[in-house]
PDB file of C-alpha atoms and ligand atoms in Angstrom:
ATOM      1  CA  UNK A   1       6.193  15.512 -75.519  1.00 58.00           C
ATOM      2  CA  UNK A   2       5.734  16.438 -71.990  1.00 57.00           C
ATOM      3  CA  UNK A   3       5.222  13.844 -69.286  1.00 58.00           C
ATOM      4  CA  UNK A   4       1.624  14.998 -68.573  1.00 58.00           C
ATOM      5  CA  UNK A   5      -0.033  15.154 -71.875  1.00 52.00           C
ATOM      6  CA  UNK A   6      -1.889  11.824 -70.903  1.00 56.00           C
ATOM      7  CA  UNK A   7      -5.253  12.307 -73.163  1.00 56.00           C
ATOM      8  CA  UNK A   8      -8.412  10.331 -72.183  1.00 71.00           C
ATOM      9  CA  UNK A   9     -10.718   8.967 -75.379  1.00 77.00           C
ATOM     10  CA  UNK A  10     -13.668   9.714 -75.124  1.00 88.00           C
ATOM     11  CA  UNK A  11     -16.643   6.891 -75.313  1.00 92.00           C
ATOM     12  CA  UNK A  12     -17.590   5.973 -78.749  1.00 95.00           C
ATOM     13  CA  UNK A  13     -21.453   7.402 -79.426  1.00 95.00           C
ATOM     14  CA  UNK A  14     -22.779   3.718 -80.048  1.00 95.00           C
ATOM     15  CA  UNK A  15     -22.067   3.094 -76.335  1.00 96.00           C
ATOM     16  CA  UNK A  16     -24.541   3.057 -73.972  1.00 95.00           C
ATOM     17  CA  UNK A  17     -22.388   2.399 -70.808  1.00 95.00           C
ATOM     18  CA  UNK A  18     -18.850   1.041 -69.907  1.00 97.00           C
ATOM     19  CA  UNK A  19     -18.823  -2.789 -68.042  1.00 97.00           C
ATOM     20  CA  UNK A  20     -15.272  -3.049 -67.856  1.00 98.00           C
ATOM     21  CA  UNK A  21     -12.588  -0.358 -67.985  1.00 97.00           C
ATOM     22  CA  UNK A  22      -9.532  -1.218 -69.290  1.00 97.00           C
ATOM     23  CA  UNK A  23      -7.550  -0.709 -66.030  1.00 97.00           C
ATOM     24  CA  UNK A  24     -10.119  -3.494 -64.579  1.00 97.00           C
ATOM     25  CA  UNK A  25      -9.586  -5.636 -67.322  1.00 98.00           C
ATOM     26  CA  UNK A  26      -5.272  -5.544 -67.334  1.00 98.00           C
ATOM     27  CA  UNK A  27      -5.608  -6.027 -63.641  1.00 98.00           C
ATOM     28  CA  UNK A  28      -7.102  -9.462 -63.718  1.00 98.00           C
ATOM     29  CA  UNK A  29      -5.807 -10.404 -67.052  1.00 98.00           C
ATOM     30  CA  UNK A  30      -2.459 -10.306 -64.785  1.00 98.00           C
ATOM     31  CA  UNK A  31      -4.533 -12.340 -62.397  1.00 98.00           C
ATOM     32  CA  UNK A  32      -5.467 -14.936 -64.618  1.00 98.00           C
ATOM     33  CA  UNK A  33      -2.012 -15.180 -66.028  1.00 98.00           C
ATOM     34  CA  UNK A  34      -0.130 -16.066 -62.839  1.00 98.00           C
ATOM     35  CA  UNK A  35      -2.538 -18.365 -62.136  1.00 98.00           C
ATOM     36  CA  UNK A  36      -2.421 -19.802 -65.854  1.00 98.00           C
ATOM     37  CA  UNK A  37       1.559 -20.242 -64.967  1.00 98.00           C
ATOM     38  CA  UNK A  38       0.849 -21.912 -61.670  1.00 98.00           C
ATOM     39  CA  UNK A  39      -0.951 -24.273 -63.085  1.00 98.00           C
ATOM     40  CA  UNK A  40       0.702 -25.591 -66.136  1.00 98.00           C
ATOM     41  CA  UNK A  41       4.563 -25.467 -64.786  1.00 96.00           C
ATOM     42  CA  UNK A  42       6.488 -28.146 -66.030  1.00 94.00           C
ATOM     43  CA  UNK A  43       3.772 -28.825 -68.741  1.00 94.00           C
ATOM     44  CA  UNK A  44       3.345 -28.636 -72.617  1.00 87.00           C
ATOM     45  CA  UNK A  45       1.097 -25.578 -72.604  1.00 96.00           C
ATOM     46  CA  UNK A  46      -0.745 -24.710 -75.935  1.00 97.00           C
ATOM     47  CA  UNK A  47      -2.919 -21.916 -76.181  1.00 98.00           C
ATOM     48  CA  UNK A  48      -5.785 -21.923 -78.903  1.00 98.00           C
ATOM     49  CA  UNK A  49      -6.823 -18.855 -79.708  1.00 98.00           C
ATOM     50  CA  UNK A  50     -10.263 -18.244 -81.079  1.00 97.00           C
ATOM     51  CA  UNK A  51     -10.024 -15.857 -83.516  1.00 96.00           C
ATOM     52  CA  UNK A  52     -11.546 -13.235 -84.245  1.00 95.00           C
ATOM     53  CA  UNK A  53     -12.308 -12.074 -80.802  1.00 96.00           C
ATOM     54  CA  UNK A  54      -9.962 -13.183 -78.776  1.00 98.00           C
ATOM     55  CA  UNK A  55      -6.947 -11.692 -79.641  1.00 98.00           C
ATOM     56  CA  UNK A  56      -7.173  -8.772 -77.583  1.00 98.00           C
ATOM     57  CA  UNK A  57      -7.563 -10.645 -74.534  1.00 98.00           C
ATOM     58  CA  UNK A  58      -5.078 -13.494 -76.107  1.00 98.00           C
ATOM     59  CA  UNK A  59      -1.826 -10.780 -76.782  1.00 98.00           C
ATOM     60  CA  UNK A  60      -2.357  -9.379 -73.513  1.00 98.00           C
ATOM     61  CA  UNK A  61      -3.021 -12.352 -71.428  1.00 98.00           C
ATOM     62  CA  UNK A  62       0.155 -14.336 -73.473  1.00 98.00           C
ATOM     63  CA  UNK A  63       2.365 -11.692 -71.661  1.00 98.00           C
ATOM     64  CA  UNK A  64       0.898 -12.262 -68.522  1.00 98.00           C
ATOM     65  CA  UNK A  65       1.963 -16.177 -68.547  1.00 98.00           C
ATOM     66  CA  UNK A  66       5.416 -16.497 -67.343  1.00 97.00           C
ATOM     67  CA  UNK A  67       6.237 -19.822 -68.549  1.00 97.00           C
ATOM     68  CA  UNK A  68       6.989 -21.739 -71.781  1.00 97.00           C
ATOM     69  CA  UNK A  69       3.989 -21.732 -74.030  1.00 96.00           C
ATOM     70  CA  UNK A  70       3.437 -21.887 -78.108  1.00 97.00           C
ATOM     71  CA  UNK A  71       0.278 -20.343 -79.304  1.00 97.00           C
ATOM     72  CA  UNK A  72      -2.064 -21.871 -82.650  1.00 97.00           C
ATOM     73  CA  UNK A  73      -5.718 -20.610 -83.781  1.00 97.00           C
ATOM     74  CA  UNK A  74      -8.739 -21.940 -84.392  1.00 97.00           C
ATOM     75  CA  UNK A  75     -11.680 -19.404 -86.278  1.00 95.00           C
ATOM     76  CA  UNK A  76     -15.106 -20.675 -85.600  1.00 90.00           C
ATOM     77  CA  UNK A  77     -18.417 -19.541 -86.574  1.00 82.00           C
ATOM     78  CA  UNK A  78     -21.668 -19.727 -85.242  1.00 73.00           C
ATOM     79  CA  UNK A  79     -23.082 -15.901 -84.729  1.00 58.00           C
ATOM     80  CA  UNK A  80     -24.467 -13.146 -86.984  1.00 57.00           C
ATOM     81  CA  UNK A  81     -25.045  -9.930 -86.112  1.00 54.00           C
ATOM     82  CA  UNK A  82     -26.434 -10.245 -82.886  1.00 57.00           C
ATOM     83  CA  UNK A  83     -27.356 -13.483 -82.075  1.00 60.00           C
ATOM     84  CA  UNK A  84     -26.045 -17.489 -82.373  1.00 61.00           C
ATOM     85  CA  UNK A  85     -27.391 -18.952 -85.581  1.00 59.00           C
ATOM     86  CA  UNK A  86     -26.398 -22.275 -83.017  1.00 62.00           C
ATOM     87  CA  UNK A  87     -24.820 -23.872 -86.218  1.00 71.00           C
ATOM     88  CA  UNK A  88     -21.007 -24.016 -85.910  1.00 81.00           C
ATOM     89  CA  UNK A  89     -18.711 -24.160 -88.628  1.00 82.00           C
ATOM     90  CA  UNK A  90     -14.690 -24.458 -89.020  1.00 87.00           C
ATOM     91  CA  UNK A  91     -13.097 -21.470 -90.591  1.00 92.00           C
ATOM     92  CA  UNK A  92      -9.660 -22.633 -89.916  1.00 95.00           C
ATOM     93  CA  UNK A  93      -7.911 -25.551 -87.852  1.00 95.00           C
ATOM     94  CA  UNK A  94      -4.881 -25.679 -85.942  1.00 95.00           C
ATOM     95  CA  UNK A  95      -1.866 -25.386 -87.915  1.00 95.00           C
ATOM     96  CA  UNK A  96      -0.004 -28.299 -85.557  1.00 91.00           C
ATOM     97  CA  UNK A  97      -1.265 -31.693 -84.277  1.00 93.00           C
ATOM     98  CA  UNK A  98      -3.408 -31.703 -80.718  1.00 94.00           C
ATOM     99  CA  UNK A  99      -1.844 -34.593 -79.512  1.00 95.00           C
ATOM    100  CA  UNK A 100      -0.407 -35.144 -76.167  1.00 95.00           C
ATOM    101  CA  UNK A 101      -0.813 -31.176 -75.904  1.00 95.00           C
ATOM    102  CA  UNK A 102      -2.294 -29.581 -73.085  1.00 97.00           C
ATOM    103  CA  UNK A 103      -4.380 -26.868 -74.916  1.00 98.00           C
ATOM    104  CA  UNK A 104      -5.744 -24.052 -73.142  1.00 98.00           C
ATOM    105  CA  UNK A 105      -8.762 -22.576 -75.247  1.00 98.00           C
ATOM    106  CA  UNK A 106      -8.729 -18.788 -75.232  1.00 98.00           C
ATOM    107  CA  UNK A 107     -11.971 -17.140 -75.711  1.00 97.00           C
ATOM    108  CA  UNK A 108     -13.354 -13.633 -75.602  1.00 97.00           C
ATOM    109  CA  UNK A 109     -17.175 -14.495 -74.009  1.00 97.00           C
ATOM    110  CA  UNK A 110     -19.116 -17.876 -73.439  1.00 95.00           C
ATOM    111  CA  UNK A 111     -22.793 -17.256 -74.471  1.00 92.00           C
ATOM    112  CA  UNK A 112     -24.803 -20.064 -74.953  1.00 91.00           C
ATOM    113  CA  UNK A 113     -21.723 -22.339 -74.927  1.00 92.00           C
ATOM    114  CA  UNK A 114     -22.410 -24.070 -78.220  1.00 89.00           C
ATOM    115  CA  UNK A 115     -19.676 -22.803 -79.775  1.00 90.00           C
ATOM    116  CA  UNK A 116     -17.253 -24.352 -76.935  1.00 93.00           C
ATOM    117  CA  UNK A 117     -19.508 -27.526 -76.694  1.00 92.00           C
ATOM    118  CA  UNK A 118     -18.699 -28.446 -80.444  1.00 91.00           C
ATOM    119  CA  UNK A 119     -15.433 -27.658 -80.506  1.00 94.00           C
ATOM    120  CA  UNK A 120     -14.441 -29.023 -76.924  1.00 95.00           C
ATOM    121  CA  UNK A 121     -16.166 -32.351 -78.232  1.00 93.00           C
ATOM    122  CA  UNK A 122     -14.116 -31.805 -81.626  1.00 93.00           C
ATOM    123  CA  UNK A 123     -10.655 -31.342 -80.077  1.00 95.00           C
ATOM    124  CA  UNK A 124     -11.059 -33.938 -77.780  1.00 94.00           C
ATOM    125  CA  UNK A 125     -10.934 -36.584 -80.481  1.00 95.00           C
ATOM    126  CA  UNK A 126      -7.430 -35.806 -81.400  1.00 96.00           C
ATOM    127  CA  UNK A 127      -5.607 -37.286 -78.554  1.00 96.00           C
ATOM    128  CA  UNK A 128      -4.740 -33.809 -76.119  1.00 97.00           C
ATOM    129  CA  UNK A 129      -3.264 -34.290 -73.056  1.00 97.00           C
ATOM    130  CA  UNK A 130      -5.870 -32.346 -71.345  1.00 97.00           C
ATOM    131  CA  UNK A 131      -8.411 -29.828 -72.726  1.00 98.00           C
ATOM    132  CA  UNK A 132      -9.570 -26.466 -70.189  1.00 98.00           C
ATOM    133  CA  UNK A 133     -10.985 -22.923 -71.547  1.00 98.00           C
ATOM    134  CA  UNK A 134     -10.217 -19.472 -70.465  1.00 98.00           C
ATOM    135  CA  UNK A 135     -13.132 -16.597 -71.251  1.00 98.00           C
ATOM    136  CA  UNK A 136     -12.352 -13.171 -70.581  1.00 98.00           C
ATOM    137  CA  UNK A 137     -16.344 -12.969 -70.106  1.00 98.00           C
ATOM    138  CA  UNK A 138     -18.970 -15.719 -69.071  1.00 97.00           C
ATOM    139  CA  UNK A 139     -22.869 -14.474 -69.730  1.00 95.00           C
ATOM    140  CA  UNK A 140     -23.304 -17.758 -67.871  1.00 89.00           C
ATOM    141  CA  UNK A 141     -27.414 -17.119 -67.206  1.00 89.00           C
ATOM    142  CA  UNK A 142     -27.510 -17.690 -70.831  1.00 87.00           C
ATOM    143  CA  UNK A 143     -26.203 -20.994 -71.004  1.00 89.00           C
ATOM    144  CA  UNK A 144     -27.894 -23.830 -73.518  1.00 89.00           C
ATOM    145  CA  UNK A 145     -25.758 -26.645 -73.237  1.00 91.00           C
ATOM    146  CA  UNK A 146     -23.423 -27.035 -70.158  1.00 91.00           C
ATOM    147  CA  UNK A 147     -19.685 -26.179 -70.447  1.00 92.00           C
ATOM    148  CA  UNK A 148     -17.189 -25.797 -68.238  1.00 92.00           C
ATOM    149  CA  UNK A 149     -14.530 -22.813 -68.147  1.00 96.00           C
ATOM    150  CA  UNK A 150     -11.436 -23.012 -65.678  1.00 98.00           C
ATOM    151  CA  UNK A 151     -10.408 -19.612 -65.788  1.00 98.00           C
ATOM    152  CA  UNK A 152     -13.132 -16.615 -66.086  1.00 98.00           C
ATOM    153  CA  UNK A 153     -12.103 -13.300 -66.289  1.00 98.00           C
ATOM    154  CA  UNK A 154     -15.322 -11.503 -65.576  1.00 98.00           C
ATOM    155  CA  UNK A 155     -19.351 -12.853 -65.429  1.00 97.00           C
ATOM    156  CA  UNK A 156     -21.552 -10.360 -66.820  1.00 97.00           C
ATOM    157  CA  UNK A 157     -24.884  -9.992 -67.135  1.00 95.00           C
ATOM    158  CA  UNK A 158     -27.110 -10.582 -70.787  1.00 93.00           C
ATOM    159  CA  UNK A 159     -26.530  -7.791 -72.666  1.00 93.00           C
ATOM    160  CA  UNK A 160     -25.058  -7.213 -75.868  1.00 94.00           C
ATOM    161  CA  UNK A 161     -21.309  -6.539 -75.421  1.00 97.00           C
ATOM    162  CA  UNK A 162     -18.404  -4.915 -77.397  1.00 98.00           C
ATOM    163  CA  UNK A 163     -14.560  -3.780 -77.302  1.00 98.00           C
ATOM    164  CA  UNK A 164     -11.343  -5.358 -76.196  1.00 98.00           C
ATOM    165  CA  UNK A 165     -11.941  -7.810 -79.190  1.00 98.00           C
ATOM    166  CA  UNK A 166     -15.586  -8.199 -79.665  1.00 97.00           C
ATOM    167  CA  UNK A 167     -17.573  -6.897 -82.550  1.00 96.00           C
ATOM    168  CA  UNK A 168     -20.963  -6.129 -83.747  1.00 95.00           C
ATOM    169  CA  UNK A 169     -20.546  -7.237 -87.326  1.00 92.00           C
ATOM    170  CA  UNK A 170     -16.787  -6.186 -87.136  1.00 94.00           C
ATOM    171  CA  UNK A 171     -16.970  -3.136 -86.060  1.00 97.00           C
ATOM    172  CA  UNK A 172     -15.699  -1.741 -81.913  1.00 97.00           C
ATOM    173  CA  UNK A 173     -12.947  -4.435 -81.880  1.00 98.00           C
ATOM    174  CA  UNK A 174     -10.447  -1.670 -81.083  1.00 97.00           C
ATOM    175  CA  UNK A 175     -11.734  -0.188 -78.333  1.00 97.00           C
ATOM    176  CA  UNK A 176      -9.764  -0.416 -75.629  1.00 97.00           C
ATOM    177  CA  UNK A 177     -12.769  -1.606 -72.830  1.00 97.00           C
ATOM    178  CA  UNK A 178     -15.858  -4.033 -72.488  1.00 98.00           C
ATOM    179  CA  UNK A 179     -19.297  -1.395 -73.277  1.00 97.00           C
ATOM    180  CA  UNK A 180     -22.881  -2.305 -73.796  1.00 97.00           C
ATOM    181  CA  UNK A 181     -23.991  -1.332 -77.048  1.00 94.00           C
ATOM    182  CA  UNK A 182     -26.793   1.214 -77.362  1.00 93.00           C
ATOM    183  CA  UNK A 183     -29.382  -1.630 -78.635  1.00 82.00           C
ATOM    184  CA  UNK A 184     -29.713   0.639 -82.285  1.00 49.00           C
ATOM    185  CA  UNK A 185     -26.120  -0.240 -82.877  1.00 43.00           C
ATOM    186  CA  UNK A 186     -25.044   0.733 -85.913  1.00 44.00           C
TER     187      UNK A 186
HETATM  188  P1  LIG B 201     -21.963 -19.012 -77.870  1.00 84.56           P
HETATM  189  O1  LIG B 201     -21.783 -20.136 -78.833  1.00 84.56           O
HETATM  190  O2  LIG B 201     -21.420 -19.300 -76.485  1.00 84.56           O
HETATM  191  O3  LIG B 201     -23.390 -18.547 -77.813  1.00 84.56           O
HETATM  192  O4  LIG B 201     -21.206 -17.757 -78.447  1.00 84.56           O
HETATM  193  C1  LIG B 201     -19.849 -17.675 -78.519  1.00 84.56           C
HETATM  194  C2  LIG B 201     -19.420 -16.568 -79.448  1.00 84.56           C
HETATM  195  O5  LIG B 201     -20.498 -15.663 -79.732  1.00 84.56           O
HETATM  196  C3  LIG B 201     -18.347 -15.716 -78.816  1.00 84.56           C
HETATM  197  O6  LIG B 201     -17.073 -16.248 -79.053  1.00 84.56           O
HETATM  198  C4  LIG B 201     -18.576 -14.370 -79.464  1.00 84.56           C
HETATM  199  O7  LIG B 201     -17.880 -14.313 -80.686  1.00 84.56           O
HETATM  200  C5  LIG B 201     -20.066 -14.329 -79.733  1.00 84.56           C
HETATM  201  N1  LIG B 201     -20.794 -13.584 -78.669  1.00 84.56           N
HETATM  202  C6  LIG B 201     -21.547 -14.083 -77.687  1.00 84.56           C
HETATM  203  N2  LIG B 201     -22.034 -13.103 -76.896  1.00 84.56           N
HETATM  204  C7  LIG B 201     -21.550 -11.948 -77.404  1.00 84.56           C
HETATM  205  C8  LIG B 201     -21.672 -10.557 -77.010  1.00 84.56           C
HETATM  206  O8  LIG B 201     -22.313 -10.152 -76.021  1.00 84.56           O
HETATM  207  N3  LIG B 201     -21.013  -9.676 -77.785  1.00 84.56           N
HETATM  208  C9  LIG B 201     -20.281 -10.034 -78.875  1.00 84.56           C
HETATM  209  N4  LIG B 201     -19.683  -9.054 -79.550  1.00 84.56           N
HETATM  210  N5  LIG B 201     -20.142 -11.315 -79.264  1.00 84.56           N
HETATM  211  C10 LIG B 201     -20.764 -12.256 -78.528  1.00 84.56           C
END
């Protein structure tokens, strides 16, 4: 294959307009990593993935940290199409125990922050070490209940966002940046 044949994709039709290219998002995923390593040297890091939308974020950001780490999931649910129902519910738990475990919570966007809320009052019953939360994305203007994330990748305003993880009713997980959706998304 020749060294230049470097084709660009072209925007999927249900976007209305890219937030975050992916060059903008690997550059301060690397960010956020070194400072994730910074921080927890010498410690029992866990990261908790949130599945589904995470993992994007999560397999790129895991590379990023430079120091021992094991990584478990969690799978909540609290949204439906496009908008928080506001009742949470487990889908899976973590696979090991919490305690004495400083667990990093890896999200794709805080919202309204119920999902976090419940399940940062949830793990904290098991015994952690310490509990903190990194987002890739904070809509923090649409906040309902306060919670508190360490590391932010990016704050964006309310709108309706998919790619690099996040769906509208499973569908644009795969594409490679952060794009409003054209508000008939199909
Ligand atoms: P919250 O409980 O903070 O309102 O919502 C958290 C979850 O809702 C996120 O983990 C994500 O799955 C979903 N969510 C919130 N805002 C958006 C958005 O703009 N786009 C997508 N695709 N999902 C969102």
């Amino acid at each position: 294959m020749p060294a230049k044949s470097i084709q660009t994709r072209p925007v999927h039709p249900d976007i209305e307009r890219i937030l975050l290219e992916e060059s903008q998002l690997q550059a301060r995923i690397k960010e956020m990593g070194k400072q994730i390593s910074r921080d927890y040297a010498g410690r029992k890091l866990t990261i908790v993935g949130i599945l589904k939308g995470s993992v994007i974020f999560l397999s790129d950001l895991m590379r990023a940290i430079t120091i021992d780490c094991t990584v478990d999931f969690m799978c909540l649910s609290s949204y439906s199409g496009k908008g928080s129902t506001g009742v949470v519910r487990f889908l899976l738990d973590l696979r090991d125990s919490a305690e004495g475990r400083d667990l990093l919570i890896v999200e794709d966007i805080v919202d309204t922050g119920l999902t976090l809320h419940y399940l940062l009052d949830n793990l904290k019953t098991r015994g952690p070490k310490s509990v903190e939360v990194c987002a890739l994305l904070d809509k923090a203007e649409c906040r309902k209940v306060p919670v508190y994330a360490k590391y932010v990748g990016f704050k964006i305003p309310n709108h309706f966002v998919v790619g690099f993880g996040l769906d509208y009713d499973e569908k644009y997980r795969n594409l490679p940046y952060v794009g409003v959706l054209k508000t008939d998304g199909k």
